[in-house]
Every structure is written in C-alpha cells, then in structure tokens.
C-alpha cells in the first residue's frame, strides 16, 4: 500500500496584538490560537477596560475642581478648551455636573455640546469614558442626546482632547436652569427632571480666595469641603500637626471633622455653624492655607500627640471613589 503523506496545515498569517480585532466573547480569537476570544486576547482587553485609574483627572487643568464637580457640587458648569480648537459647527463645549434625564452628553440645537460629569461610567477610567462621550457628542446631530457606552480600551482620554493650557473656571449655579435656553418651551420630561433636580440641590458656593474649596448649606449645619492636590500621606501629616496644635479650625465654632478620598485626592471637611456664610469663611480659609503651607514644609517626625491626631483623622476618612 502506498504510504500516506503527512497532512500539513497552512500557517495562519501572523497578527500582532495591536491588529487583533474585537469579536464576541465566545467566538474564536482572531489571533489563531484556537481558544475563545474571552480566554485569549479578550482577557487583556477586558482588564484594560475595567482596571481602575485612581487619578483619572490628573494632568487636566483644574484637577481639584474636576474632582469637586464630579463628587461634591450639585449644579455647576465650566467651559472646555479643546486641543486644535472647536470643530466646525460647534460654538462651545461645556462641562456640566448633571444633565436632564442623566444624559451623558447633549448636542444642542445650536450645535453646542454639554458634557455630563456625574454619570455612571462603564470602565475603570472615567477620563476615557468621558472622552469617548465627548467625541460622539461633537459628531451627533444637533438637538439630540448622547447615550452612554463602554469606551474602547485604546480610545483617547480627556487629557488627549483638552488643551492643558486652557482655563478651567467652574461656575456654580443655584439650580439647573442652564440645561435649557428657554425653560418655558422645554419638553415635559425635561421640565420634570429640572424640577426634581432643583428640589434636591444643596446650596453651594465656590470660595474665591483659595482653590477648589466649596461651602455648602444643609438644614442642621454648613460645611466647607476643600479638594487639595497634595500627596495624601504628607497632607494628613500636616493636618495632624495643625489639629494637635489646635490650629486646624476656621474660626470660632468650626471644626475639622475628617476628609473624603476622591479620585486620588484628599478632601478635608469642616463643620461650620449654620450662621456662617461662604463670604464669612473666605478670610479664615485663606489664613488656614498659610498655616497648612507651613505645616507641609515641616520635615520633623510627628510627635506622639500629632500621631494620635493623625489616627483620628484617618479613622474619619471616607473613600468616595
């Protein structure tokens, strides 16, 4: 009998990782491994999408204010400056804390874009998700909202789209009337959403004498929440030094009660008597900023009393993100 010739399989063309397309999780991986996509190159793609970026706004102008508008401020807007300028037909791009019906973005009838900041995001990188939403909003038909989706793992981030030299100047509003140019002619859904949002908004004011500090009013007491750019451990040491020395307050009746941790930054929080307004706290906040700068410059080890103060502050720290 004639010998059977060994069968040979044709070699698949080599595909580099960067060229492998995204397919269904249960489909064969395009790399030719014979495994399903989810168990092969899809695993790395999923990890890239879900991996948490702890400081998503790092490198953007006004990082501390980005954090404040994302986590602390009910109603605010800020004009965004894009690299290379605005596309044709887009007169402006505005960041907003919240949009009606929790839309991720809205392309208005006049072509301008509103980008919502406080929406849930599908990946671990808020910056990438927002950049994807912004790009789709710039191309959307005027008069239409943009729905959320999971951004491509290799898509741009806000840092790739926003001019790092551009100003970032948040404007805090008492309500959400900025949603619609003409509230009288808003749709019933938008009007109802506007009414609900205004009813839930906590009165908030941005201080003018220091950066990223926001006064807010609640029924029982007022608060000052101040997003700070300093490394967390060094900031906590400095706050502990001031707290142990009785110099961490902002005047009579005020008290440093703890801090939030949000998007890689620390946000000290003070309780204020209900009679203290944002204007009243401007000077004490500026004076505290000077005390804090001196404490941050101190290199001496913490004393026993300062370590106890630091432990108390750490125990009262809450992570928001």
Tab-separated table of C-alpha atoms in Angstrom:
chain	number	residue	atom	x	y	z
A	1	UNK	CA	0.000	0.000	0.000
A	2	UNK	CA	1.199	3.467	-0.706
A	3	UNK	CA	2.277	5.388	2.322
A	4	UNK	CA	0.022	8.195	3.413
A	5	UNK	CA	1.609	11.580	3.180
A	6	UNK	CA	1.565	13.516	6.430
A	7	UNK	CA	-1.017	16.266	6.321
A	8	UNK	CA	0.220	19.772	6.856
A	9	UNK	CA	-1.828	22.701	7.969
A	10	UNK	CA	-1.477	26.005	6.259
A	11	UNK	CA	0.166	28.530	8.502
A	12	UNK	CA	-2.032	31.389	9.585
A	13	UNK	CA	-0.681	34.855	8.899
A	14	UNK	CA	0.951	36.331	11.959
A	15	UNK	CA	-1.112	39.072	13.601
A	16	UNK	CA	0.376	41.469	16.090
A	17	UNK	CA	-1.501	42.270	19.289
A	18	UNK	CA	-2.327	45.744	18.078
A	19	UNK	CA	-4.032	44.364	14.947
A	20	UNK	CA	-6.322	41.827	16.635
A	21	UNK	CA	-9.956	42.962	16.189
A	22	UNK	CA	-12.590	42.746	18.901
A	23	UNK	CA	-15.038	39.881	18.423
A	24	UNK	CA	-17.717	38.178	20.511
A	25	UNK	CA	-16.526	36.722	23.802
A	26	UNK	CA	-17.367	33.134	22.758
A	27	UNK	CA	-16.021	33.392	19.204
A	28	UNK	CA	-12.596	32.025	18.221
A	29	UNK	CA	-9.838	34.524	18.900
A	30	UNK	CA	-8.666	36.131	15.617
A	31	UNK	CA	-5.039	35.510	16.639
A	32	UNK	CA	-5.416	31.858	15.604
A	33	UNK	CA	-4.733	30.308	18.997
A	34	UNK	CA	-7.836	28.136	18.794
A	35	UNK	CA	-9.155	29.482	22.077
A	36	UNK	CA	-12.239	31.614	22.563
A	37	UNK	CA	-11.666	35.349	22.462
A	38	UNK	CA	-12.637	35.853	26.124
A	39	UNK	CA	-9.952	33.334	27.200
A	40	UNK	CA	-7.272	34.755	24.928
A	41	UNK	CA	-6.766	38.355	23.800
A	42	UNK	CA	-10.193	39.323	25.109
A	43	UNK	CA	-8.911	38.815	28.641
A	44	UNK	CA	-6.302	41.555	28.289
A	45	UNK	CA	-8.807	43.829	26.569
A	46	UNK	CA	-11.337	43.345	29.395
A	47	UNK	CA	-8.671	44.014	32.013
A	48	UNK	CA	-7.639	47.216	30.255
A	49	UNK	CA	-11.259	48.395	30.290
A	50	UNK	CA	-12.009	47.511	33.921
A	51	UNK	CA	-8.690	48.422	35.550
A	52	UNK	CA	-9.284	51.337	37.911
A	53	UNK	CA	-7.457	54.592	37.235
A	54	UNK	CA	-7.091	56.204	40.660
A	55	UNK	CA	-6.434	59.754	39.411
A	56	UNK	CA	-8.461	59.992	36.192
A	57	UNK	CA	-8.257	63.809	36.041
A	58	UNK	CA	-4.507	64.086	36.667
A	59	UNK	CA	-2.870	66.370	34.123
A	60	UNK	CA	-6.035	68.285	33.305
A	61	UNK	CA	-6.197	71.996	34.126
A	62	UNK	CA	-8.028	72.369	37.440
A	63	UNK	CA	-7.795	68.720	38.549
A	64	UNK	CA	-9.084	69.575	42.038
A	65	UNK	CA	-12.142	71.318	40.615
A	66	UNK	CA	-12.836	68.348	38.317
A	67	UNK	CA	-12.974	66.159	41.421
A	68	UNK	CA	-15.226	68.650	43.219
A	69	UNK	CA	-17.654	68.880	40.290
A	70	UNK	CA	-17.698	65.096	39.954
A	71	UNK	CA	-18.361	64.328	43.643
A	72	UNK	CA	-19.398	67.378	45.671
A	73	UNK	CA	-21.103	70.130	43.683
A	74	UNK	CA	-24.749	69.730	42.585
A	75	UNK	CA	-25.035	72.334	39.825
A	76	UNK	CA	-22.039	73.798	38.022
A	77	UNK	CA	-20.622	74.318	34.541
A	78	UNK	CA	-17.196	75.020	33.073
A	79	UNK	CA	-16.199	75.886	29.516
A	80	UNK	CA	-13.726	73.424	27.975
A	81	UNK	CA	-10.916	74.366	25.586
A	82	UNK	CA	-10.114	71.617	23.094
A	83	UNK	CA	-6.752	70.954	21.501
A	84	UNK	CA	-6.786	72.365	17.993
A	85	UNK	CA	-9.891	74.434	18.645
A	86	UNK	CA	-13.577	73.651	18.217
A	87	UNK	CA	-14.830	71.656	15.216
A	88	UNK	CA	-16.853	73.477	12.592
A	89	UNK	CA	-20.449	73.904	13.685
A	90	UNK	CA	-19.686	73.556	17.401
A	91	UNK	CA	-19.751	77.014	19.016
A	92	UNK	CA	-18.829	75.775	22.507
A	93	UNK	CA	-18.191	72.728	24.680
A	94	UNK	CA	-19.384	72.975	28.292
A	95	UNK	CA	-18.809	70.552	31.134
A	96	UNK	CA	-21.860	70.203	33.388
A	97	UNK	CA	-22.220	68.353	36.660
A	98	UNK	CA	-25.552	66.793	35.635
A	99	UNK	CA	-27.743	66.850	32.527
A	100	UNK	CA	-31.507	66.238	32.234
A	101	UNK	CA	-32.536	62.576	32.419
A	102	UNK	CA	-28.913	61.839	33.367
A	103	UNK	CA	-27.848	62.047	29.720
A	104	UNK	CA	-24.081	61.552	29.329
A	105	UNK	CA	-23.997	64.416	26.812
A	106	UNK	CA	-26.257	66.638	24.748
A	107	UNK	CA	-25.752	68.297	21.379
A	108	UNK	CA	-27.986	71.348	21.449
A	109	UNK	CA	-29.934	72.711	18.514
A	110	UNK	CA	-27.324	75.449	18.006
A	111	UNK	CA	-24.579	72.815	17.758
A	112	UNK	CA	-23.063	73.467	21.184
A	113	UNK	CA	-22.174	70.475	23.387
A	114	UNK	CA	-22.941	69.808	27.044
A	115	UNK	CA	-20.897	67.006	28.648
A	116	UNK	CA	-22.247	65.460	31.872
A	117	UNK	CA	-19.690	64.640	34.569
A	118	UNK	CA	-21.620	62.838	37.314
A	119	UNK	CA	-22.920	59.905	35.273
A	120	UNK	CA	-22.043	56.290	35.961
A	121	UNK	CA	-19.220	55.075	33.719
A	122	UNK	CA	-18.737	51.623	32.220
A	123	UNK	CA	-14.993	51.227	32.752
A	124	UNK	CA	-12.404	51.938	35.417
A	125	UNK	CA	-11.161	55.046	33.620
A	126	UNK	CA	-13.605	57.936	33.891
A	127	UNK	CA	-11.374	60.067	31.685
A	128	UNK	CA	-11.524	57.599	28.792
A	129	UNK	CA	-15.292	57.173	29.104
A	130	UNK	CA	-15.864	60.931	29.131
A	131	UNK	CA	-13.550	61.426	26.158
A	132	UNK	CA	-15.491	58.818	24.187
A	133	UNK	CA	-18.783	60.528	25.064
A	134	UNK	CA	-17.356	63.925	24.117
A	135	UNK	CA	-16.133	62.711	20.736
A	136	UNK	CA	-19.529	61.215	19.914
A	137	UNK	CA	-21.291	64.392	21.065
A	138	UNK	CA	-19.150	66.510	18.736
A	139	UNK	CA	-20.402	64.391	15.830
A	140	UNK	CA	-24.008	63.966	16.980
A	141	UNK	CA	-26.923	65.523	15.172
A	142	UNK	CA	-27.894	68.886	16.720
A	143	UNK	CA	-30.799	68.563	19.134
A	144	UNK	CA	-30.006	65.015	20.255
A	145	UNK	CA	-28.665	63.478	23.480
A	146	UNK	CA	-25.741	61.043	23.503
A	147	UNK	CA	-26.215	57.717	25.240
A	148	UNK	CA	-23.572	56.008	27.357
A	149	UNK	CA	-21.483	53.035	26.283
A	150	UNK	CA	-18.244	51.282	27.197
A	151	UNK	CA	-15.384	53.198	25.604
A	152	UNK	CA	-12.809	51.297	23.521
A	153	UNK	CA	-9.806	50.313	25.629
A	154	UNK	CA	-7.460	52.056	23.195
A	155	UNK	CA	-9.585	55.189	22.839
A	156	UNK	CA	-8.373	58.683	23.756
A	157	UNK	CA	-8.655	60.168	27.241
A	158	UNK	CA	-9.713	63.688	28.194
A	159	UNK	CA	-6.022	64.534	28.514
A	160	UNK	CA	-5.699	63.835	24.773
A	161	UNK	CA	-8.585	66.124	23.831
A	162	UNK	CA	-8.458	69.080	26.241
A	163	UNK	CA	-5.891	71.854	25.913
A	164	UNK	CA	-3.648	71.684	29.029
A	165	UNK	CA	-3.060	75.425	28.777
A	166	UNK	CA	-6.750	76.277	28.660
A	167	UNK	CA	-8.507	77.841	31.633
A	168	UNK	CA	-10.852	75.758	33.775
A	169	UNK	CA	-13.139	78.076	35.703
A	170	UNK	CA	-16.217	76.406	37.227
A	171	UNK	CA	-19.372	78.463	37.630
A	172	UNK	CA	-21.623	77.227	40.445
A	173	UNK	CA	-25.360	77.654	39.860
A	174	UNK	CA	-28.234	77.760	42.320
A	175	UNK	CA	-30.262	75.458	40.057
A	176	UNK	CA	-30.221	73.646	36.741
A	177	UNK	CA	-31.836	76.254	34.519
A	178	UNK	CA	-28.649	76.212	32.416
A	179	UNK	CA	-29.950	72.946	30.928
A	180	UNK	CA	-32.311	74.698	28.536
A	181	UNK	CA	-32.070	78.150	26.935
A	182	UNK	CA	-35.854	78.537	27.139
A	183	UNK	CA	-37.352	76.629	30.121
A	184	UNK	CA	-40.871	77.691	29.125
A	185	UNK	CA	-40.624	75.608	25.938
A	186	UNK	CA	-38.863	72.580	27.415
A	187	UNK	CA	-40.373	69.134	26.879
A	188	UNK	CA	-42.443	67.696	29.757
A	189	UNK	CA	-39.724	65.132	30.538
A	190	UNK	CA	-37.028	67.789	30.748
A	191	UNK	CA	-39.254	70.083	32.824
A	192	UNK	CA	-39.980	67.272	35.298
A	193	UNK	CA	-36.300	66.368	35.501
A	194	UNK	CA	-35.419	70.025	36.062
A	195	UNK	CA	-37.949	70.326	38.891
A	196	UNK	CA	-36.646	67.198	40.637
A	197	UNK	CA	-33.021	68.281	40.300
A	198	UNK	CA	-33.676	71.770	41.657
A	199	UNK	CA	-35.539	70.348	44.652
A	200	UNK	CA	-32.612	68.086	45.547
A	201	UNK	CA	-29.781	70.591	45.023
A	202	UNK	CA	-27.851	71.651	48.129
A	203	UNK	CA	-26.942	75.382	48.091
A	204	UNK	CA	-23.233	75.524	47.245
A	205	UNK	CA	-20.735	78.363	46.729
A	206	UNK	CA	-17.154	78.224	45.445
A	207	UNK	CA	-14.725	80.285	47.514
A	208	UNK	CA	-12.798	82.917	45.578
A	209	UNK	CA	-9.726	83.323	47.806
A	210	UNK	CA	-8.457	79.709	47.694
A	211	UNK	CA	-8.568	76.973	45.085
A	212	UNK	CA	-11.198	74.214	44.920
A	213	UNK	CA	-12.915	74.998	48.250
A	214	UNK	CA	-16.718	74.761	48.318
A	215	UNK	CA	-19.092	75.979	51.027
A	216	UNK	CA	-22.453	74.247	51.251
A	217	UNK	CA	-25.574	74.710	53.344
A	218	UNK	CA	-27.526	71.876	54.973
A	219	UNK	CA	-30.510	72.094	57.338
A	220	UNK	CA	-28.521	71.462	60.544
A	221	UNK	CA	-25.101	72.976	59.801
A	222	UNK	CA	-22.954	74.273	56.985
A	223	UNK	CA	-19.778	72.708	55.670
A	224	UNK	CA	-16.599	73.566	53.830
A	225	UNK	CA	-15.234	70.834	51.564
A	226	UNK	CA	-11.802	71.594	50.135
A	227	UNK	CA	-10.172	69.425	47.456
A	228	UNK	CA	-6.395	69.545	47.880
A	229	UNK	CA	-3.676	68.487	45.412
A	230	UNK	CA	-1.029	67.449	47.958
A	231	UNK	CA	0.070	63.801	48.340
A	232	UNK	CA	-2.286	62.136	50.815
A	233	UNK	CA	0.247	60.998	53.426
A	234	UNK	CA	2.008	64.370	53.515
A	235	UNK	CA	-1.305	66.223	53.728
A	236	UNK	CA	-2.559	64.051	56.596
A	237	UNK	CA	0.692	64.670	58.478
A	238	UNK	CA	0.288	68.428	58.007
A	239	UNK	CA	-3.368	68.377	59.081
A	240	UNK	CA	-2.408	66.313	62.136
A	241	UNK	CA	0.241	68.859	63.149
A	242	UNK	CA	-2.295	71.664	62.955
A	243	UNK	CA	-5.021	69.627	64.668
A	244	UNK	CA	-2.766	68.710	67.593
A	245	UNK	CA	-1.805	72.369	67.970
A	246	UNK	CA	-5.451	73.497	67.976
A	247	UNK	CA	-4.964	75.360	64.690
A	248	UNK	CA	-6.988	73.221	62.282
A	249	UNK	CA	-10.283	75.106	62.623
A	250	UNK	CA	-11.566	78.018	60.562
A	251	UNK	CA	-12.679	80.208	63.440
A	252	UNK	CA	-14.959	80.013	66.442
A	253	UNK	CA	-17.500	77.209	66.299
A	254	UNK	CA	-15.848	75.491	63.317
A	255	UNK	CA	-14.220	72.077	63.379
A	256	UNK	CA	-12.161	69.875	61.063
A	257	UNK	CA	-14.189	66.658	61.177
A	258	UNK	CA	-12.403	64.406	58.714
A	259	UNK	CA	-11.871	64.010	54.992
A	260	UNK	CA	-13.010	62.290	51.824
A	261	UNK	CA	-10.741	60.423	49.456
A	262	UNK	CA	-11.879	61.013	45.877
A	263	UNK	CA	-10.165	60.157	42.584
A	264	UNK	CA	-6.721	60.070	44.147
A	265	UNK	CA	-7.060	63.353	46.054
A	266	UNK	CA	-7.900	64.179	49.664
A	267	UNK	CA	-10.827	66.437	50.576
A	268	UNK	CA	-10.749	67.797	54.160
A	269	UNK	CA	-14.182	68.703	55.552
A	270	UNK	CA	-15.073	71.285	58.206
A	271	UNK	CA	-18.332	71.662	60.084
A	272	UNK	CA	-19.490	75.275	60.270
A	273	UNK	CA	-22.253	76.872	62.324
A	274	UNK	CA	-25.377	77.458	60.260
A	275	UNK	CA	-24.919	81.218	60.554
A	276	UNK	CA	-21.530	81.199	58.763
A	277	UNK	CA	-21.862	82.029	55.073
A	278	UNK	CA	-19.412	81.449	52.238
A	279	UNK	CA	-18.362	85.087	52.436
A	280	UNK	CA	-17.698	84.750	56.169
A	281	UNK	CA	-15.311	81.847	55.635
A	282	UNK	CA	-13.189	83.431	52.895
A	283	UNK	CA	-10.652	85.100	55.205
A	284	UNK	CA	-10.336	82.179	57.666
A	285	UNK	CA	-9.788	79.805	54.729
A	286	UNK	CA	-7.014	81.995	53.313
A	287	UNK	CA	-5.355	82.138	56.738
A	288	UNK	CA	-5.625	78.363	57.082
A	289	UNK	CA	-3.973	77.932	53.670
A	290	UNK	CA	-0.929	79.790	55.028
A	291	UNK	CA	-0.796	77.614	58.152
A	292	UNK	CA	-1.140	74.494	56.045
A	293	UNK	CA	1.696	75.544	53.723
A	294	UNK	CA	3.988	75.930	56.739
A	295	UNK	CA	2.931	72.545	58.129
A	296	UNK	CA	3.508	70.873	54.753
A	297	UNK	CA	7.046	72.255	54.709
A	298	UNK	CA	7.875	70.745	58.111
A	299	UNK	CA	10.165	67.715	57.934
A	300	UNK	CA	10.254	66.784	61.642
A	301	UNK	CA	8.732	63.421	62.667
A	302	UNK	CA	5.259	63.586	64.177
A	303	UNK	CA	5.087	63.791	67.953
A	304	UNK	CA	3.016	61.302	69.953
A	305	UNK	CA	0.163	63.801	70.174
A	306	UNK	CA	0.341	64.502	66.462
A	307	UNK	CA	0.292	60.774	65.680
A	308	UNK	CA	-2.874	60.421	67.782
A	309	UNK	CA	-4.414	63.335	65.894
A	310	UNK	CA	-3.456	61.727	62.597
A	311	UNK	CA	-5.025	58.451	63.643
A	312	UNK	CA	-8.260	60.237	64.461
A	313	UNK	CA	-8.304	61.968	61.075
A	314	UNK	CA	-7.549	58.729	59.257
A	315	UNK	CA	-10.345	56.912	61.092
A	316	UNK	CA	-12.780	59.573	59.920
A	317	UNK	CA	-11.740	59.355	56.287
A	318	UNK	CA	-14.329	58.170	53.775
A	319	UNK	CA	-13.495	56.977	50.243
A	320	UNK	CA	-15.892	58.274	47.590
A	321	UNK	CA	-14.171	56.734	44.571
